[in-house]
Coordinates of C-alpha atoms in Angstrom, one line a residue:
Chain U
Q426 CA 82.0 62.9 54.1
V427 CA 78.9 62.1 56.2
Q428 CA 76.2 60.4 54.1
L429 CA 72.9 58.9 54.9
V430 CA 71.5 57.0 51.9
Q431 CA 67.9 55.9 52.1
S432 CA 66.1 53.1 50.2
G433 CA 64.0 53.8 47.2
A434 CA 60.3 54.7 46.8
E435 CA 57.8 52.1 47.9
V436 CA 54.1 51.5 46.9
R437 CA 51.9 49.4 49.2
K438 CA 48.3 48.6 49.4
P439 CA 46.3 49.5 52.5
G440 CA 46.9 47.1 55.4
A441 CA 50.4 46.2 54.2
S442 CA 53.7 46.8 55.9
V443 CA 56.9 48.4 54.6
T444 CA 60.5 48.5 55.8
L445 CA 62.6 51.5 55.0
S446 CA 66.4 51.6 55.3
C447 CA 69.0 54.3 56.0
K448 CA 72.6 53.4 55.4
A449 CA 75.2 55.6 57.1
S450 CA 78.8 56.3 56.0
G451 CA 81.6 58.7 56.6
Y452 CA 81.4 58.6 60.4
T453 CA 81.4 56.2 63.3
F454 CA 77.9 54.7 63.1
S455 CA 77.5 53.9 66.8
R456 CA 78.1 57.4 68.0
Y457 CA 75.1 59.1 66.7
H458 CA 71.4 58.5 67.1
I459 CA 69.3 58.2 64.0
H460 CA 65.9 59.9 64.0
W461 CA 63.1 59.5 61.5
V462 CA 60.9 62.4 60.4
R463 CA 57.7 62.2 58.4
Q464 CA 56.4 64.7 55.8
A465 CA 53.0 64.2 54.3
P466 CA 52.4 65.7 50.8
G467 CA 52.4 69.5 51.0
Q468 CA 52.7 69.4 54.8
G469 CA 55.3 70.1 57.5
L470 CA 57.8 68.0 59.3
E471 CA 56.8 65.6 62.0
W472 CA 59.3 63.8 64.4
M473 CA 58.7 60.1 64.8
G474 CA 61.4 58.8 67.0
W475 CA 65.0 57.6 67.3
I476 CA 67.2 54.6 67.6
N477 CA 70.5 54.3 69.3
P478 CA 72.7 52.3 66.8
N479 CA 75.1 51.4 69.6
T480 CA 72.6 49.7 71.9
G481 CA 69.6 49.2 69.7
G482 CA 67.4 51.1 72.1
S483 CA 64.7 53.3 70.7
H484 CA 62.2 56.0 71.6
Y485 CA 59.1 56.7 69.6
A486 CA 56.7 59.7 69.7
Q487 CA 53.5 58.6 71.4
K488 CA 51.4 58.8 68.2
F489 CA 53.7 56.4 66.4
Q490 CA 54.0 53.8 69.2
G491 CA 52.6 50.4 68.1
W492 CA 52.9 51.4 64.4
V493 CA 56.6 51.9 64.0
T494 CA 59.6 49.7 64.8
M495 CA 63.2 50.9 64.4
T496 CA 66.0 48.5 64.2
R497 CA 69.7 48.5 63.1
D498 CA 72.3 46.3 61.7
T499 CA 75.7 47.5 62.9
S500 CA 77.6 45.3 60.5
L501 CA 75.9 47.2 57.6
S502 CA 75.8 50.6 59.3
T503 CA 72.2 50.6 58.5
V504 CA 69.0 51.6 60.4
Y505 CA 65.6 50.2 59.4
M506 CA 62.1 51.5 60.1
E507 CA 59.1 49.2 59.7
L508 CA 55.7 50.7 59.3
R509 CA 52.7 48.4 59.7
S510 CA 49.0 48.4 58.8
L511 CA 49.4 51.2 56.3
K512 CA 46.5 53.4 55.4
S513 CA 46.1 55.8 52.5
D514 CA 46.8 58.8 54.7
D515 CA 50.2 57.3 55.7
T516 CA 51.4 58.3 52.2
A517 CA 54.4 60.5 53.0
L518 CA 58.1 61.2 52.5
F519 CA 60.2 59.7 55.3
F520 CA 63.6 61.1 56.2
C521 CA 66.3 59.7 58.4
A522 CA 68.6 62.2 60.2
R523 CA 71.7 61.9 62.3
S524 CA 71.7 63.6 65.6
L525 CA 74.1 64.5 68.3
G526 CA 72.5 65.9 71.4
G527 CA 69.2 66.1 69.5
L528 CA 70.5 68.3 66.7
F529 CA 69.8 66.9 63.2
D530 CA 73.0 67.8 61.3
S531 CA 72.8 65.4 58.4
W532 CA 69.8 64.0 56.6
G533 CA 69.0 61.2 54.1
Q534 CA 67.5 62.1 50.8
G535 CA 64.1 60.8 51.9
T536 CA 61.9 57.8 50.9
L537 CA 58.5 58.2 49.5
V538 CA 55.9 55.7 50.6
T539 CA 52.7 55.7 48.7
V540 CA 49.7 53.7 50.0
S541 CA 47.1 53.1 47.5
S542 CA 44.7 50.4 46.5
Chain H
D328 CA 54.2 68.5 74.6
I329 CA 55.9 71.6 73.4
Q330 CA 54.1 73.5 70.6
M331 CA 56.1 75.6 68.2
T332 CA 54.2 78.4 66.6
Q333 CA 55.9 79.8 63.5
S334 CA 54.9 82.9 61.6
P335 CA 54.2 83.9 59.0
S336 CA 53.1 80.8 57.1
S337 CA 54.0 82.4 53.8
L338 CA 56.0 85.4 52.8
S339 CA 56.6 87.2 49.5
A340 CA 59.8 89.2 49.2
S341 CA 62.2 90.6 46.6
L342 CA 65.9 90.1 46.0
G343 CA 67.8 92.1 48.5
D344 CA 65.0 92.4 51.0
R345 CA 65.5 91.8 54.7
V346 CA 63.1 89.2 56.1
T347 CA 62.4 87.8 59.5
I348 CA 60.6 84.6 60.5
T349 CA 59.5 84.1 64.1
C350 CA 58.9 81.0 66.2
R351 CA 57.4 80.9 69.7
A352 CA 57.7 77.9 72.0
S353 CA 54.9 77.0 74.3
Q354 CA 57.3 76.7 77.2
S355 CA 61.0 77.2 77.9
I356 CA 63.3 75.3 75.6
A357 CA 66.5 76.9 76.9
N358 CA 67.6 77.9 73.4
W359 CA 67.6 74.3 72.1
L360 CA 66.2 75.5 68.8
A361 CA 67.3 74.9 65.3
W362 CA 66.3 76.4 61.9
F363 CA 66.2 74.5 58.7
Q364 CA 65.8 75.4 55.1
Q365 CA 63.9 73.0 52.8
K366 CA 63.5 73.0 49.0
P367 CA 60.8 71.0 47.2
G368 CA 61.5 67.3 47.3
K369 CA 64.7 67.7 49.2
A370 CA 65.9 67.0 52.7
P371 CA 65.9 69.9 55.2
K372 CA 69.3 71.7 55.6
L373 CA 70.4 72.8 59.0
L374 CA 71.1 76.5 59.1
V375 CA 71.2 77.5 62.8
S376 CA 71.6 75.5 66.0
K377 CA 71.2 76.6 69.7
A378 CA 69.1 79.4 68.5
S379 CA 71.9 81.6 67.2
T380 CA 74.9 79.4 66.1
L381 CA 75.3 79.6 62.4
E382 CA 76.4 76.2 60.9
S383 CA 79.5 75.9 59.0
G384 CA 79.1 76.9 55.3
V385 CA 75.9 78.8 55.9
P386 CA 76.1 82.4 54.5
S387 CA 76.5 85.1 57.0
R388 CA 73.3 86.8 55.8
F389 CA 71.4 84.3 57.9
S390 CA 71.2 84.9 61.6
G391 CA 69.2 83.6 64.6
T392 CA 68.2 85.3 67.8
A393 CA 66.4 84.4 71.0
S394 CA 64.5 86.2 73.7
G395 CA 62.9 83.9 76.2
T396 CA 60.6 81.6 74.3
D397 CA 60.6 83.8 71.1
F398 CA 63.0 83.0 68.3
T399 CA 63.8 84.7 65.0
L400 CA 65.6 83.8 61.8
T401 CA 66.6 86.8 59.8
I402 CA 67.9 86.9 56.2
S403 CA 69.6 90.2 55.8
S404 CA 69.6 90.4 52.0
L405 CA 67.6 87.8 50.0
Q406 CA 69.5 85.9 47.4
P407 CA 67.9 83.7 44.6
D408 CA 68.9 80.6 46.5
D409 CA 67.1 81.6 49.6
F410 CA 63.6 81.1 48.2
A411 CA 62.5 78.0 50.1
T412 CA 60.5 76.8 53.1
Y413 CA 61.9 77.4 56.6
Y414 CA 61.2 75.4 59.7
C415 CA 62.1 75.9 63.4
Q416 CA 62.5 72.9 65.6
Q417 CA 62.9 72.4 69.3
Y418 CA 65.2 69.7 70.6
S419 CA 64.8 70.4 74.3
N420 CA 62.2 67.8 75.1
Y421 CA 60.6 64.8 73.6
P422 CA 58.6 64.7 71.5
Y423 CA 60.7 67.0 69.4
S424 CA 58.5 69.4 67.4
F425 CA 58.7 71.6 64.4
G426 CA 57.0 74.8 63.5
Q427 CA 54.4 74.7 60.7
G428 CA 56.9 76.2 58.2
T429 CA 57.3 79.5 56.4
K430 CA 57.2 79.4 52.6
L431 CA 59.3 82.2 51.2
D432 CA 58.7 83.1 47.6
I433 CA 59.6 85.8 45.1
K434 CA 57.4 88.9 45.0

């Protein structure tokens, strides 16, 4: 069955960077874009961008440009998202999601990133 | 950017009740709208795509409708498992956007 398994919770100090991973299984990795969605504590869902695992091409929401970099390793069927220069209000749960035609039909379990001094 | 305005933000209802959640897009999205259910600490679950197509395995008490830029999600008879937060999302144009969410709890 389709599965997206995300890396475990992370704690970082302000100014640090973190890289999250999302490992896909149960389908052909290259055929579906992977999107990332942020959810701050007690808040709603916010779309961040996507990566095309086939080409490595990516597209980010304007507010995340310069802060986020999405990459992939096709040999591991894994997508990565690096977040830089973290601030305390970047504390959030980050989800990866598979999409075909923009529809998010399968999600990872989420990775909590806590930014605290 | 397309804004998705979802209402109500919270809703209290009883088992067996019929509830409706609405979502309005700030411009045409040609029915490229999805509904998700999310429980605390969990990933969202896709319920409805293309405004009215029920996903496989989703109970038939859920339904979605569309009229222009107005969309609704209806639960015909609330069951215990339905108490959660619901989000609409447009996937017509980048940046994709979600409604603010509707928290459905037990009256």
